[in-house]
mmCIF file with all atom_site columns, C-alpha atoms in Angstrom:
data_model
loop_
_atom_site.group_PDB
_atom_site.id
_atom_site.type_symbol
_atom_site.label_atom_id
_atom_site.label_alt_id
_atom_site.label_comp_id
_atom_site.label_asym_id
_atom_site.label_entity_id
_atom_site.label_seq_id
_atom_site.pdbx_PDB_ins_code
_atom_site.Cartn_x
_atom_site.Cartn_y
_atom_site.Cartn_z
_atom_site.occupancy
_atom_site.B_iso_or_equiv
_atom_site.pdbx_formal_charge
_atom_site.auth_seq_id
_atom_site.auth_comp_id
_atom_site.auth_asym_id
_atom_site.auth_atom_id
_atom_site.pdbx_PDB_model_num
ATOM 1  C CA . MET F 1 1  ? 0.000   0.000  0.000  1.00 0.00 ? 1  MET F CA 1
ATOM 2  C CA . ASN F 1 2  ? 1.465   3.334  -1.034 1.00 0.00 ? 2  ASN F CA 1
ATOM 3  C CA . LEU F 1 3  ? 0.514   6.119  1.336  1.00 0.00 ? 3  LEU F CA 1
ATOM 4  C CA . THR F 1 4  ? 1.501   9.738  1.033  1.00 0.00 ? 4  THR F CA 1
ATOM 5  C CA . ARG F 1 5  ? 3.497   11.364 3.787  1.00 0.00 ? 5  ARG F CA 1
ATOM 6  C CA . THR F 1 6  ? 0.350   13.151 4.992  1.00 0.00 ? 6  THR F CA 1
ATOM 7  C CA . GLU F 1 7  ? -1.658  9.918  5.049  1.00 0.00 ? 7  GLU F CA 1
ATOM 8  C CA . ARG F 1 8  ? 1.063   8.160  7.041  1.00 0.00 ? 8  ARG F CA 1
ATOM 9  C CA . ARG F 1 9  ? 1.197   11.014 9.531  1.00 0.00 ? 9  ARG F CA 1
ATOM 10 C CA . LEU F 1 10 ? -2.594  11.018 9.905  1.00 0.00 ? 10 LEU F CA 1
ATOM 11 C CA . LEU F 1 11 ? -2.597  7.259  10.471 1.00 0.00 ? 11 LEU F CA 1
ATOM 12 C CA . TRP F 1 12 ? -0.124  7.208  13.355 1.00 0.00 ? 12 TRP F CA 1
ATOM 13 C CA . THR F 1 13 ? -1.390  10.505 14.831 1.00 0.00 ? 13 THR F CA 1
ATOM 14 C CA . GLY F 1 14 ? -4.994  9.281  14.776 1.00 0.00 ? 14 GLY F CA 1
ATOM 15 C CA . THR F 1 15 ? -3.989  6.011  16.388 1.00 0.00 ? 15 THR F CA 1
ATOM 16 C CA . ALA F 1 16 ? -2.094  7.891  19.105 1.00 0.00 ? 16 ALA F CA 1
ATOM 17 C CA . LEU F 1 17 ? -5.063  10.202 19.698 1.00 0.00 ? 17 LEU F CA 1
ATOM 18 C CA . ALA F 1 18 ? -7.381  7.207  20.037 1.00 0.00 ? 18 ALA F CA 1
ATOM 19 C CA . GLY F 1 19 ? -4.959  5.712  22.568 1.00 0.00 ? 19 GLY F CA 1
ATOM 20 C CA . VAL F 1 20 ? -4.864  8.901  24.633 1.00 0.00 ? 20 VAL F CA 1
ATOM 21 C CA . LEU F 1 21 ? -8.663  9.127  24.636 1.00 0.00 ? 21 LEU F CA 1
ATOM 22 C CA . HIS F 1 22 ? -8.949  5.520  25.788 1.00 0.00 ? 22 HIS F CA 1
ATOM 23 C CA . LEU F 1 23 ? -6.515  6.220  28.619 1.00 0.00 ? 23 LEU F CA 1
ATOM 24 C CA . LEU F 1 24 ? -8.035  9.508  29.764 1.00 0.00 ? 24 LEU F CA 1
ATOM 25 C CA . VAL F 1 25 ? -11.803 9.069  29.371 1.00 0.00 ? 25 VAL F CA 1
ATOM 26 C CA . PRO F 1 26 ? -12.734 5.377  29.427 1.00 0.00 ? 26 PRO F CA 1
ATOM 27 C CA . GLY F 1 27 ? -16.045 6.121  31.151 1.00 0.00 ? 27 GLY F CA 1
ATOM 28 C CA . LEU F 1 28 ? -17.091 8.535  28.405 1.00 0.00 ? 28 LEU F CA 1
ATOM 29 C CA . LEU F 1 29 ? -16.211 5.980  25.722 1.00 0.00 ? 29 LEU F CA 1
ATOM 30 C CA . LEU F 1 30 ? -18.244 3.316  27.505 1.00 0.00 ? 30 LEU F CA 1
ATOM 31 C CA . SER F 1 31 ? -21.195 5.724  27.754 1.00 0.00 ? 31 SER F CA 1
ATOM 32 C CA . LEU F 1 32 ? -20.929 6.484  24.036 1.00 0.00 ? 32 LEU F CA 1
ATOM 33 C CA . ALA F 1 33 ? -20.868 2.746  23.335 1.00 0.00 ? 33 ALA F CA 1
ATOM 34 C CA . ARG F 1 34 ? -24.004 2.310  25.435 1.00 0.00 ? 34 ARG F CA 1
ATOM 35 C CA . VAL F 1 35 ? -25.813 5.013  23.438 1.00 0.00 ? 35 VAL F CA 1
ATOM 36 C CA . GLY F 1 36 ? -24.549 3.662  20.120 1.00 0.00 ? 36 GLY F CA 1
ATOM 37 C CA . TYR F 1 37 ? -25.662 0.131  20.915 1.00 0.00 ? 37 TYR F CA 1
ATOM 38 C CA . ARG F 1 38 ? -29.095 1.421  21.921 1.00 0.00 ? 38 ARG F CA 1
ATOM 39 C CA . TRP F 1 39 ? -29.590 3.597  18.813 1.00 0.00 ? 39 TRP F CA 1
ATOM 40 C CA . VAL F 1 40 ? -27.947 1.465  16.138 1.00 0.00 ? 40 VAL F CA 1
ATOM 41 C CA . LEU F 1 41 ? -28.432 -2.106 17.351 1.00 0.00 ? 41 LEU F CA 1
ATOM 42 C CA . ALA F 1 42 ? -31.484 -1.595 19.571 1.00 0.00 ? 42 ALA F CA 1
ATOM 43 C CA . VAL F 1 43 ? -29.892 -3.577 22.414 1.00 0.00 ? 43 VAL F CA 1
ATOM 44 C CA . GLU F 1 44 ? -28.847 -2.677 25.927 1.00 0.00 ? 44 GLU F CA 1
ATOM 45 C CA . PHE F 1 45 ? -25.118 -2.546 26.617 1.00 0.00 ? 45 PHE F CA 1
ATOM 46 C CA . THR F 1 46 ? -24.040 -2.852 30.226 1.00 0.00 ? 46 THR F CA 1
ATOM 47 C CA . PRO F 1 47 ? -20.284 -2.762 30.854 1.00 0.00 ? 47 PRO F CA 1
ATOM 48 C CA . ARG F 1 48 ? -19.084 -5.491 33.177 1.00 0.00 ? 48 ARG F CA 1
ATOM 49 C CA . GLU F 1 49 ? -16.734 -5.103 36.094 1.00 0.00 ? 49 GLU F CA 1
ATOM 50 C CA . GLY F 1 50 ? -13.269 -4.106 34.936 1.00 0.00 ? 50 GLY F CA 1
ATOM 51 C CA . ALA F 1 51 ? -14.483 -2.575 31.658 1.00 0.00 ? 51 ALA F CA 1
ATOM 52 C CA . ARG F 1 52 ? -12.672 0.721  32.307 1.00 0.00 ? 52 ARG F CA 1
ATOM 53 C CA . ARG F 1 53 ? -9.429  -1.159 32.915 1.00 0.00 ? 53 ARG F CA 1
ATOM 54 C CA . ARG F 1 54 ? -9.834  -3.035 29.628 1.00 0.00 ? 54 ARG F CA 1
ATOM 55 C CA . VAL F 1 55 ? -10.558 0.211  27.777 1.00 0.00 ? 55 VAL F CA 1
ATOM 56 C CA . ARG F 1 56 ? -7.356  1.683  29.220 1.00 0.00 ? 56 ARG F CA 1
ATOM 57 C CA . LEU F 1 57 ? -5.413  -1.422 28.164 1.00 0.00 ? 57 LEU F CA 1
ATOM 58 C CA . LEU F 1 58 ? -6.751  -0.917 24.652 1.00 0.00 ? 58 LEU F CA 1
ATOM 59 C CA . GLY F 1 59 ? -5.451  2.650  24.878 1.00 0.00 ? 59 GLY F CA 1
ATOM 60 C CA . LEU F 1 60 ? -1.982  1.356  25.705 1.00 0.00 ? 60 LEU F CA 1
ATOM 61 C CA . ALA F 1 61 ? -2.173  -0.994 22.724 1.00 0.00 ? 61 ALA F CA 1
ATOM 62 C CA . CYS F 1 62 ? -3.159  1.925  20.488 1.00 0.00 ? 62 CYS F CA 1
ATOM 63 C CA . LEU F 1 63 ? -0.221  3.995  21.728 1.00 0.00 ? 63 LEU F CA 1
ATOM 64 C CA . ALA F 1 64 ? 2.183   1.107  21.141 1.00 0.00 ? 64 ALA F CA 1
ATOM 65 C CA . THR F 1 65 ? 0.776   0.652  17.639 1.00 0.00 ? 65 THR F CA 1
ATOM 66 C CA . ALA F 1 66 ? 1.116   4.384  16.940 1.00 0.00 ? 66 ALA F CA 1
ATOM 67 C CA . ALA F 1 67 ? 4.745   4.304  18.064 1.00 0.00 ? 67 ALA F CA 1
ATOM 68 C CA . ALA F 1 68 ? 5.435   1.298  15.832 1.00 0.00 ? 68 ALA F CA 1
ATOM 69 C CA . LEU F 1 69 ? 3.742   2.982  12.864 1.00 0.00 ? 69 LEU F CA 1
ATOM 70 C CA . ARG F 1 70 ? 5.716   6.160  13.332 1.00 0.00 ? 70 ARG F CA 1
ATOM 71 C CA . ARG F 1 71 ? 8.954   4.242  13.523 1.00 0.00 ? 71 ARG F CA 1
ATOM 72 C CA . LEU F 1 72 ? 8.003   2.171  10.468 1.00 0.00 ? 72 LEU F CA 1
ATOM 73 C CA . PHE F 1 73 ? 6.996   5.205  8.413  1.00 0.00 ? 73 PHE F CA 1
ATOM 74 C CA . ASP F 1 74 ? 9.999   7.415  9.264  1.00 0.00 ? 74 ASP F CA 1
#
């Protein structure tokens, strides 16, 4: 896949931003998921115990992926 320099930068920057959001506001993301499930899928979404911790772990994975992408693209 041939990406322009701008596309590569947007890819790793967007991934890093997603990681930061997952680390800083996991509760907000879970609330948005609850609303999205209700509106789009017409089902109730109830996060289980430890959901915030798992959202934060996903944030760490996003940050690690962003770092790998930046290193790969530079």
